[in-house]
Amino acid sequence: MAGCNWQSEAYFSNLMCTDKRAHSALELLVDDLHADKEKTITTFMCHSGSEDFLWGLVRLLGSDNPRVAGNSAYIIGTLAESELGCFRIMSLAESAEGRQWMLSEPCMQDMLEHITALLYNENLWTASNAALVLARLCISEDGCNAILSHPQAQHILSRLVQALGVDEAGRGMNAAFAIGRLCDMDTGRQRLLALQDSEKMISALAKMLSCEDAGASKNACFALSCLATNLEGHSRLLQNVHSDDVLKTLAQLLSAQDSETGWFAAMTLRTLASQPKGCLRLRENHHVVCALKVVEVQPDMNPDLKDEVVITLEILKRLERPGPPTAEVKGADCVSVRWDALTTKSGFTIKYQLYEGTRCVYDGPGCSFELENLQASKTYTFKIRAYTDGDVTSFSDPVTVTTEEDLPGPPSNVQVLGCTISQLKIGWEPPEHCNGAIKGYYVYQGRNMVEHTSDLSAIITGLAANTSYEIQVCAATSKGKGERATITGTTAELGAHAPSKPHVQVMGRNEMHVTWDPPEVPLGRITRYDLSMNGKNIYSGTDLVTALTNEGKFESKPTKKRTSKDEYDANRPPLYQPPPPKKETEEEGKAASTKKRKSVSEGQRHARTPVGSGKGHRASTDGERPKSASSSSGSHQHHVSPTGDQDEGTEDGKTSPPQQPTLGTQ
């Protein structure tokens, strides 16, 4: 066998030339492959510049010279027949230029079909190389689009999912990387999640995550993090039956000896925490939170890993307690409350609850609120708390403000407490809404103010008897007088406080029996009654029947009555004839006067007076104490002996003006 050209001449480097030297090198290489294919392939592929030589062959494939292009294709095909050559040629997709060259070839679709078929080659290493080619193509977005736009795209994706797993050749590792790159695109993620084997894909990645092969674990982390970047993939991952195992494994991988493995785990946790449901799930996972905090405080930690951990902890951080709000009084019925906004990296919307005492008056995302229709001169206490989904802060420190004073409301429960013939006593209670410190009360009779007092009652004097008056009362604060409350009061009738009109029964020509009733409305305690006849006081007093009380003197209406005529015997003596007068000593006169006083029973007053006698008799109570109205009986009696005949008159008469009583202050 003749020797090979490469043994005597180093022509491999001429393949990179752009002139005819490259064409000559092709001819020499073709001859050497014919002479000794195995040695030539081994020598070519083991050369330190083999990578550049391969790119020279790829460039010559596009030559306009058919012989040059044909020789290049023959050489590449021959090199690919060996295991080493096949691996090196397929690794061309690792570079941007190689990928672009492969993607621009018309045979790209056929190549993808053939490579996909090799994923289940009996030779596991060949299957791994096929998965590697797909992984290299997916590094670029154009490569992902080439796979997703392929007519058999769903078949290719399904084959990649089935290739997942842990094996010594690395087929599952390469398939996981390709799936991760495809999941990094919205279209690829949607197509993969639409597969019937989508749950199997998530479960396979979860198992690969905990394997001892660092490469497979890293690529599984990468694929899961790309899958969880959108809401659907995130939700599907957390709902998977292996989701708890995934979180536990990621927490363990944070402290792996290989910092790159820890970084992949931290990146996946950060991706999971970036969605609200994932944030809540990680917060509740004690293993994850503790592992993140341990890594955060470790010295000499990989900066990239520590950055991922710090960001993840910031996302998982719960809301801080808000500071006290600021309350500004804006009048008697309005308060404006503001507070500082809180921040969070969890992605949750922060809402606030403003409480006035125990009542929530605002619930929303704003940082201010204005309360209206408040009571004047009232103290209000405000506090706030913030919350998001799954997180509620404690209440802030309270802040207290008092609204300004305002005009008070009308006094309440205004009523007439008492009345006389010339006075009204009005009472009231403070307004239901004082709206400030009450400075006093003003009492009006009609349009005139008649009283200013700080008490809750007032006496209005100088009124006419049995007359209605409109009385108004208002309260006052530092802001002025408030609304008036109105009441109508009527003074008492004159007769209501006097004894009834006497009832006179003629007993004969010389005697009358007089009875009367006590006042219907006595003003105070009755001390005595005065009985008057023909202008003369015949029973303890002067002028008519009068009730003397501690509140004043009240007289009854008069009664006129004529005694009977004696039609048969004009000389008939009276029923009562006083004895003839005789001289008495001074002591006997006093004793006689004492005998003339007659006692009065508890319910009646009696007197017998001979005709022509001008002397009266005073009724007294036991122990000479005046009889009170409350203890007197229903009527009072007195026997009177009239003096001579009287003219017949009407029974009704006018009441003489009484002394003016006064109302006591209750």
XYZ file of C-alpha atoms in Angstrom:
666
model
C 0.000 0.000 0.000
C 1.395 3.369 -1.049
C 1.997 5.965 1.628
C -0.443 8.811 2.303
C 0.220 12.353 1.194
C -0.190 13.710 4.734
C 2.858 11.674 5.751
C 5.151 13.698 3.470
C 3.299 16.994 3.207
C 1.287 18.950 5.798
C -1.481 20.070 3.465
C -4.426 20.010 5.918
C -3.959 23.718 6.703
C -4.417 24.598 3.014
C -8.124 23.705 3.369
C -8.600 27.104 4.989
C -7.145 28.995 2.036
C -9.344 30.919 -0.345
C -7.394 30.152 -3.504
C -6.477 27.086 -5.543
C -4.323 25.738 -2.738
C -7.539 24.715 -1.011
C -8.653 22.889 -4.153
C -5.331 20.997 -4.311
C -5.633 20.075 -0.626
C -9.079 18.577 -1.331
C -7.610 16.380 -4.073
C -4.832 15.163 -1.792
C -7.264 14.400 1.067
C -9.553 12.416 -1.251
C -6.562 10.356 -2.422
C -5.465 9.687 1.175
C -8.973 8.533 2.172
C -8.893 6.082 -0.691
C -5.403 4.907 0.274
C -5.953 4.472 4.072
C -9.287 5.728 5.337
C -8.944 4.851 9.020
C -5.470 6.306 9.508
C -6.328 9.394 7.492
C -9.538 10.032 9.505
C -7.715 9.494 12.799
C -4.836 11.752 11.773
C -7.193 14.438 10.477
C -9.547 14.438 13.463
C -6.765 14.286 16.040
C -4.907 17.216 14.529
C -4.867 20.302 16.761
C -6.395 22.358 13.952
C -9.096 19.858 13.025
C -11.856 22.267 14.083
C -10.597 24.873 11.649
C -10.078 22.241 8.949
C -13.694 21.148 9.285
C -14.868 24.726 8.878
C -12.726 24.951 5.754
C -14.523 21.901 4.372
C -17.906 23.403 5.248
C -16.977 26.619 3.434
C -15.843 24.720 0.337
C -19.244 22.997 0.188
C -20.622 26.261 -1.115
C -18.098 26.606 -3.936
C -19.376 27.289 -7.443
C -16.929 24.666 -8.748
C -18.864 21.388 -8.784
C -15.724 19.319 -8.332
C -14.645 21.351 -5.304
C -18.110 21.139 -3.697
C -18.348 17.413 -4.494
C -14.946 16.626 -2.999
C -15.887 18.572 0.155
C -19.153 16.662 0.552
C -17.395 13.333 -0.012
C -14.776 14.092 2.626
C -17.359 15.224 5.233
C -19.492 12.149 4.600
C -16.493 9.839 4.900
C -15.401 11.469 8.144
C -18.936 11.070 9.544
C -18.776 7.312 8.995
C -16.481 7.014 11.975
C -17.691 7.543 15.539
C -15.126 10.247 16.215
C -15.832 11.988 12.938
C -19.574 11.856 13.484
C -19.250 13.429 16.923
C -16.911 16.167 15.686
C -19.067 17.018 12.702
C -22.214 17.190 14.794
C -20.433 19.470 17.253
C -20.306 22.055 14.513
C -23.743 23.136 15.791
C -22.105 24.294 19.008
C -20.833 27.461 17.372
C -22.999 30.229 16.015
C -21.480 29.886 12.545
C -22.040 26.132 12.496
C -25.631 26.442 13.578
C -26.315 29.122 11.030
C -24.753 26.989 8.303
C -26.796 23.950 9.232
C -30.039 25.913 9.518
C -29.552 27.521 6.122
C -29.236 24.208 4.319
C -32.299 23.000 2.350
C -31.898 19.559 3.838
C -32.454 20.866 7.387
C -35.925 19.367 7.746
C -34.725 15.944 6.627
C -31.778 16.187 8.977
C -34.094 16.935 11.951
C -36.186 13.879 11.147
C -33.099 11.653 10.970
C -31.631 13.093 14.184
C -34.953 12.606 15.985
C -34.998 8.984 14.849
C -31.527 8.522 16.329
C -32.800 9.533 19.805
C -33.885 5.902 20.259
C -30.928 4.275 18.582
C -29.782 1.030 20.153
C -26.417 2.614 20.686
C -27.069 4.905 23.668
C -24.098 7.074 22.780
C -25.463 7.643 19.281
C -28.814 8.566 20.827
C -27.021 10.917 23.208
C -25.202 12.581 20.284
C -28.507 13.033 18.472
C -29.938 14.718 21.576
C -26.797 16.840 21.749
C -27.277 18.072 18.168
C -30.851 19.104 18.981
C -29.644 20.792 22.170
C -26.976 22.717 20.229
C -29.489 23.803 17.628
C -31.818 25.062 20.366
C -29.142 27.378 21.720
C -30.240 29.911 19.130
C -33.762 31.180 18.705
C -33.587 30.288 15.016
C -32.812 26.695 15.936
C -35.836 26.549 18.268
C -38.021 28.031 15.553
C -36.714 25.464 13.053
C -37.846 22.646 15.347
C -41.184 24.251 16.250
C -41.997 25.039 12.620
C -41.116 21.525 11.412
C -44.093 19.542 10.060
C -43.298 16.828 12.597
C -42.722 19.275 15.467
C -45.080 17.520 17.898
C -43.344 14.209 17.165
C -39.908 15.750 17.766
C -41.076 17.305 21.058
C -42.656 14.049 22.200
C -39.418 12.175 21.424
C -37.443 14.697 23.452
C -39.786 14.214 26.424
C -39.421 10.434 26.175
C -35.629 10.806 26.096
C -35.609 12.478 29.537
C -34.049 10.549 32.371
C -30.702 9.680 33.885
C -28.267 7.621 31.788
C -24.521 7.235 31.556
C -24.299 8.619 28.012
C -26.110 11.851 28.839
C -29.052 11.538 26.460
C -31.536 12.663 29.130
C -29.268 15.539 30.146
C -29.065 16.802 26.538
C -32.810 16.359 26.044
C -33.468 18.369 29.239
C -31.366 21.243 27.925
C -33.227 21.227 24.589
C -36.589 21.215 26.412
C -35.425 24.054 28.653
C -34.500 26.167 25.627
C -37.824 25.416 23.950
C -39.711 26.291 27.182
C -37.930 29.619 27.231
C -40.107 30.603 24.264
C -43.852 31.119 24.677
C -44.661 29.004 21.629
C -42.381 26.171 22.699
C -43.751 26.193 26.260
C -47.324 26.082 25.029
C -46.568 23.238 22.608
C -44.824 21.177 25.288
C -47.592 21.723 27.876
C -50.147 20.691 25.256
C -48.530 17.255 24.879
C -50.264 14.255 26.376
C -46.983 13.450 28.103
C -46.648 16.919 29.660
C -47.135 15.634 33.219
C -44.643 12.875 32.498
C -42.191 15.545 31.348
C -42.530 17.469 34.654
C -42.208 14.287 36.717
C -39.109 13.171 34.764
C -37.445 16.548 35.284
C -38.314 16.383 39.007
C -36.580 13.004 39.308
C -33.547 14.171 37.337
C -33.248 17.096 39.732
C -32.313 14.799 42.614
C -29.910 12.551 40.692
C -26.193 12.373 41.434
C -25.247 13.482 37.920
C -24.518 17.177 38.351
C -24.987 17.873 34.640
C -28.397 16.221 34.528
C -29.452 18.026 37.726
C -28.371 21.411 36.358
C -30.184 20.939 33.061
C -33.309 19.760 34.909
C -33.170 22.932 37.049
C -32.824 24.984 33.901
C -35.776 23.270 32.206
C -38.026 23.634 35.278
C -37.154 27.307 35.716
C -37.940 28.000 32.038
C -41.193 26.057 32.339
C -42.249 28.136 35.374
C -41.673 31.526 33.752
C -45.312 31.878 32.728
C -48.477 31.411 34.748
C -49.616 28.144 33.156
C -46.257 26.399 33.453
C -45.815 27.715 36.986
C -49.227 26.416 38.011
C -48.668 23.022 36.372
C -45.356 22.595 38.163
C -46.794 23.424 41.608
C -49.739 21.092 41.000
C -47.534 18.160 40.018
C -47.438 15.253 42.457
C -43.671 15.669 42.816
C -43.764 19.418 43.555
C -42.931 18.999 47.264
C -39.968 16.811 46.344
C -38.821 19.442 43.854
C -38.815 22.164 46.533
C -37.036 19.955 49.039
C -34.365 18.964 46.506
C -33.808 22.565 45.439
C -33.303 23.552 49.085
C -30.659 20.835 49.434
C -28.884 21.771 46.199
C -28.345 25.321 47.470
C -25.517 24.013 49.649
C -23.967 21.738 46.995
C -20.184 21.650 46.725
C -20.449 22.788 43.145
C -21.428 26.458 43.349
C -22.802 26.283 39.820
C -25.279 23.601 40.921
C -26.283 25.826 43.855
C -26.737 28.733 41.479
C -29.057 26.677 39.249
C -31.107 25.690 42.318
C -31.312 29.308 43.530
C -32.323 30.469 40.055
C -35.129 27.903 39.951
C -36.374 28.944 43.409
C -36.334 32.593 42.387
C -38.372 31.744 39.294
C -40.910 29.849 41.398
C -41.119 32.712 43.910
C -41.728 35.271 41.161
C -45.358 34.184 40.814
C -47.825 34.894 43.681
C -48.804 31.265 44.243
C -45.186 30.188 44.214
C -44.289 32.918 46.688
C -46.963 31.712 49.102
C -45.870 28.109 48.634
C -42.220 28.861 49.338
C -43.055 31.008 52.378
C -44.824 28.049 53.917
C -41.931 25.670 53.156
C -39.676 25.712 56.195
C -36.843 23.829 54.460
C -36.604 26.328 51.607
C -36.645 29.455 53.789
C -34.071 28.081 56.227
C -31.764 26.907 53.420
C -31.895 30.333 51.767
C -31.075 32.108 55.042
C -28.146 29.767 55.714
C -26.633 30.467 52.309
C -27.186 34.209 52.725
C -24.939 34.453 55.791
C -22.215 32.075 54.616
C -18.862 33.801 54.034
C -16.945 33.488 50.762
C -20.091 32.482 48.924
C -20.189 32.579 45.140
C -21.397 36.126 44.299
C -23.821 34.951 41.616
C -25.336 32.371 43.950
C -25.609 34.875 46.787
C -27.313 37.409 44.526
C -29.953 34.848 43.554
C -30.507 33.926 47.203
C -30.830 37.560 48.333
C -33.315 38.331 45.556
C -35.369 35.248 46.431
C -35.481 36.181 50.130
C -36.575 39.711 49.230
C -39.432 38.250 47.211
C -40.447 35.968 50.083
C -40.151 38.730 52.686
C -43.376 39.472 54.532
C -44.802 42.958 54.832
C -43.415 45.170 57.549
C -45.633 46.823 60.117
C -46.773 50.211 58.772
C -46.003 53.424 60.587
C -48.741 55.466 62.261
C -50.964 57.443 59.890
C -51.138 61.220 59.767
C -54.548 62.729 60.527
C -55.458 66.324 59.651
C -58.634 67.968 60.954
C -60.484 69.834 58.218
C -63.367 71.330 60.131
C -66.049 70.153 62.486
C -67.070 67.089 60.467
C -64.082 66.106 58.316
C -60.676 64.475 58.919
C -58.098 63.626 56.228
C -55.875 60.608 56.977
C -52.665 59.726 55.094
C -50.020 57.034 55.470
C -46.749 55.944 53.862
C -46.879 53.260 51.182
C -45.156 49.929 51.772
C -43.124 48.126 49.104
C -42.743 44.456 48.261
C -40.954 42.447 45.590
C -43.404 39.567 45.811
C -45.570 40.963 43.037
C -48.627 41.124 45.278
C -50.829 44.205 45.343
C -50.599 45.810 48.773
C -53.883 46.957 50.262
C -54.526 48.930 53.420
C -57.261 48.896 56.037
C -57.941 52.120 57.930
C -59.730 51.720 61.237
C -61.518 54.383 63.259
C -61.624 52.752 66.657
C -62.854 49.232 65.923
C -64.645 50.174 62.696
C -62.962 49.698 59.306
C -63.644 52.845 57.288
C -61.384 52.154 54.272
C -60.079 49.043 52.521
C -58.079 49.485 49.335
C -54.706 50.132 47.681
C -54.673 53.902 48.258
C -52.582 55.768 50.820
C -55.092 58.416 51.893
C -58.725 58.696 52.855
C -61.012 61.533 53.897
C -63.733 60.879 56.455
C -66.798 63.098 56.327
C -70.001 63.512 58.319
C -68.153 63.225 61.624
C -69.395 64.664 64.900
C -68.077 68.018 65.974
C -65.761 68.287 68.984
C -65.336 64.518 69.151
C -62.085 62.598 69.558
C -61.308 59.983 66.909
C -58.545 57.357 66.937
C -57.095 56.000 63.682
C -54.791 53.065 62.927
C -53.915 51.113 59.781
C -52.670 47.723 58.729
C -51.504 46.378 55.371
C -52.175 43.050 53.744
C -51.576 41.010 50.611
C -52.645 37.514 49.683
C -51.531 35.300 52.547
C -49.914 38.111 54.544
C -51.399 40.586 57.044
C -49.394 43.013 59.171
C -50.134 44.031 62.725
C -51.803 47.384 63.369
C -49.779 50.559 63.383
C -49.522 52.792 66.414
C -52.766 54.774 66.787
C -53.104 58.491 66.189
C -55.793 60.597 67.870
C -57.401 63.851 66.705
C -60.375 65.936 67.830
C -62.686 67.659 65.388
C -63.449 71.340 65.725
C -66.459 72.638 67.655
C -69.666 73.528 65.845
C -73.059 74.993 66.626
C -74.827 72.695 69.080
C -78.047 70.879 68.392
C -81.311 71.835 70.094
C -81.716 70.984 73.787
C -83.520 67.703 74.266
C -86.519 66.735 76.367
C -87.721 70.308 76.895
C -90.741 70.290 79.212
C -92.791 72.413 81.599
C -91.755 71.445 85.106
C -94.346 73.583 86.876
C -96.571 76.620 86.612
C -98.453 79.177 88.640
C -100.851 81.870 87.581
C -97.897 84.112 86.693
C -94.876 81.815 86.280
C -93.658 78.926 84.145
C -90.767 76.696 85.108
C -89.076 75.172 82.028
C -86.582 72.287 82.197
C -84.454 70.564 79.545
C -81.540 68.220 78.984
C -78.294 68.875 77.074
C -78.441 68.524 73.267
C -77.996 65.073 71.806
C -75.077 66.506 69.817
C -73.365 69.151 71.908
C -70.682 69.692 69.225
C -68.408 71.253 71.813
C -68.322 72.581 75.350
C -71.703 74.124 76.227
C -71.176 77.724 77.352
C -74.769 78.214 78.514
C -78.426 78.195 77.526
C -80.619 81.024 76.236
C -84.368 81.102 76.967
C -86.722 83.094 74.749
C -90.327 84.152 75.259
C -91.464 84.961 71.778
C -88.715 87.086 70.243
C -87.329 88.310 73.541
C -84.542 86.603 75.443
C -85.660 86.338 79.042
C -82.947 84.167 80.587
C -79.294 83.123 80.131
C -78.244 80.322 82.430
C -75.823 77.450 82.744
C -78.454 75.378 84.568
C -80.906 72.980 82.980
C -84.008 74.915 84.055
C -85.328 78.447 84.175
C -88.335 80.279 85.717
C -90.171 82.785 83.558
C -92.134 85.336 85.597
C -94.550 88.180 84.999
C -97.028 86.098 83.011
C -100.806 86.304 82.845
C -102.987 83.600 84.366
C -104.455 80.862 82.176
C -102.425 82.003 79.135
C -100.335 79.949 76.691
C -96.789 81.061 75.870
C -94.311 79.795 73.275
C -90.965 79.251 74.961
C -87.734 78.551 73.070
C -84.433 77.268 74.454
C -81.071 77.019 72.674
C -77.560 76.010 73.698
C -74.358 77.862 72.834
C -70.743 76.828 72.213
C -67.680 78.818 71.226
C -69.076 78.797 67.669
C -72.320 80.522 68.682
C -75.933 79.726 69.460
C -77.433 76.535 68.116
C -80.871 75.511 66.975
C -83.781 76.343 69.276
C -86.156 73.853 70.835
C -89.731 75.100 71.210
C -92.397 74.236 73.764
C -95.759 75.781 74.652
C -96.592 76.312 78.326
C -99.816 77.547 79.918
C -100.057 79.334 83.252
C -102.478 78.049 85.880
C -106.074 79.195 86.316
C -106.824 81.360 89.308
C -109.335 78.962 90.812
C -107.157 75.991 90.605
C -105.189 77.082 93.679
C -108.143 78.367 95.788
C -110.732 76.444 97.797
C -113.967 75.634 96.045
C -116.914 77.994 96.192
C -118.559 77.553 99.614
C -121.717 75.471 99.858
C -124.213 77.146 102.207
C -127.148 75.330 103.800
C -129.677 77.510 105.596
C -130.507 76.069 108.989
C -133.154 78.658 109.820
C -133.513 82.358 110.131
C -130.467 82.732 112.274
C -128.090 79.950 111.186
C -126.273 78.700 108.068
C -124.104 75.603 107.546
C -121.071 76.450 105.321
C -118.850 73.790 103.676
C -116.043 73.965 101.059
C -113.517 71.752 99.284
C -109.728 72.187 99.381
C -107.924 73.623 96.313
C -107.595 71.285 93.333
C -103.951 72.272 92.874
C -102.608 73.529 96.173
C -99.340 75.348 95.936
C -97.500 73.980 98.901
C -98.722 73.036 102.370
C -102.049 74.589 103.491
C -101.732 76.308 106.877
C -105.322 77.569 107.432
C -108.609 78.654 105.837
C -110.287 82.051 106.284
C -114.117 82.310 106.104
C -115.608 85.716 105.347
C -119.264 86.855 105.460
C -120.624 90.209 104.349
C -117.129 91.598 104.166
C -116.267 90.417 107.643
C -113.900 87.612 108.518
C -115.870 85.244 110.663
C -113.400 82.356 110.506
C -109.646 82.928 110.949
C -108.772 85.539 108.333
C -109.968 88.440 106.296
C -112.117 88.728 103.255
C -113.698 85.602 101.671
C -112.617 81.960 102.014
C -108.862 81.921 101.591
C -106.255 79.130 101.591
C -102.975 80.267 103.044
C -100.043 78.152 101.899
C -96.314 78.441 102.035
C -96.538 79.524 98.394
C -99.093 82.275 98.872
C -102.713 83.165 99.611
C -105.602 81.980 97.394
C -109.254 83.012 97.787
C -112.343 81.160 96.656
C -115.254 82.561 94.726
C -118.004 84.067 96.968
C -121.433 82.543 97.634
C -124.555 84.538 98.509
C -127.452 82.995 100.447
C -130.544 84.440 102.151
C -131.852 83.052 105.409
C -135.490 81.911 105.597
C -138.312 84.226 106.654
C -140.453 83.414 109.685
C -143.937 83.555 108.206
C -145.793 82.368 111.318
C -144.239 83.926 114.391
C -142.271 87.061 114.007
C -141.437 87.080 117.659
C -139.994 83.592 117.656
C -136.571 83.632 119.283
C -133.574 82.400 117.358
C -132.379 78.838 117.708
C -129.407 80.133 119.549
C -129.706 82.952 122.036
C -126.515 84.160 123.646
C -126.685 84.775 127.403
C -126.915 88.343 128.608
C -123.583 90.019 129.039
C -122.160 90.363 132.471
C -119.204 92.064 133.905
C -116.116 89.978 133.931
C -112.780 90.330 135.423
C -109.781 90.384 133.126
C -108.900 86.787 133.919
C -112.492 85.616 133.454
C -112.583 87.409 130.089
C -109.567 85.493 128.864
C -111.075 82.206 130.001
C -114.353 83.007 128.260
C -112.539 83.780 125.016
C -110.794 80.478 125.185
C -114.093 78.618 125.562
C -115.502 80.313 122.500
C -112.920 78.648 120.281
C -114.350 75.537 118.797
C -112.282 72.586 117.692
C -112.475 71.561 114.075
C -112.559 67.929 113.034
C -109.863 66.639 110.626
C -112.183 66.636 107.626
C -114.491 69.676 108.466
C -114.617 73.185 109.943
C -117.765 74.167 111.992
C -118.956 77.462 113.521
C -122.202 78.618 115.053
C -122.635 82.352 115.188
C -125.733 84.130 116.516
C -127.414 86.603 114.293
C -125.876 89.985 114.717
C -122.626 88.611 116.072
C -119.573 89.861 114.195
C -117.173 87.533 115.872
C -115.616 84.665 113.878
C -114.216 81.327 114.919
C -110.874 79.942 113.724
C -110.541 76.225 113.065
C -107.269 74.748 114.252
C -105.638 71.335 113.993
C -104.504 69.152 116.852
C -101.989 70.937 118.956
C -103.036 74.257 117.363
C -101.001 73.361 114.217
C -102.403 74.401 110.793
C -104.042 71.697 108.710
C -102.181 70.782 105.480
C -104.050 70.222 102.219
C -102.704 66.734 101.899
C -104.185 65.658 105.232
C -107.530 67.486 105.000
C -110.751 65.688 104.119
C -112.818 66.248 101.015
C -114.816 69.258 102.427
C -114.854 71.769 105.279
C -117.925 72.999 107.272
C -118.858 76.002 109.350
C -122.178 77.024 110.969
C -123.009 80.693 110.627
C -125.730 82.730 112.309
C -126.464 85.597 109.939
C -127.274 89.047 111.249
C -130.680 90.052 109.993
C -132.194 89.516 106.585
C -130.042 89.770 103.492
C -130.964 90.585 99.929
C -131.289 87.617 97.642
C -128.175 87.450 95.400
C -126.578 85.165 92.872
C -124.537 82.289 94.114
C -121.597 82.998 91.822
C -119.226 85.800 92.521
C -115.878 87.076 91.488
C -112.655 86.041 93.116
C -110.669 88.816 94.632
C -107.057 89.062 93.538
C -104.826 86.752 95.561
C -101.347 87.344 96.757
C -98.767 86.387 94.077
C -97.241 82.922 94.702
C -93.770 82.038 93.446
C -92.263 78.821 91.946
C -89.399 77.252 93.764
C -86.355 76.082 91.883
C -86.202 72.347 91.690
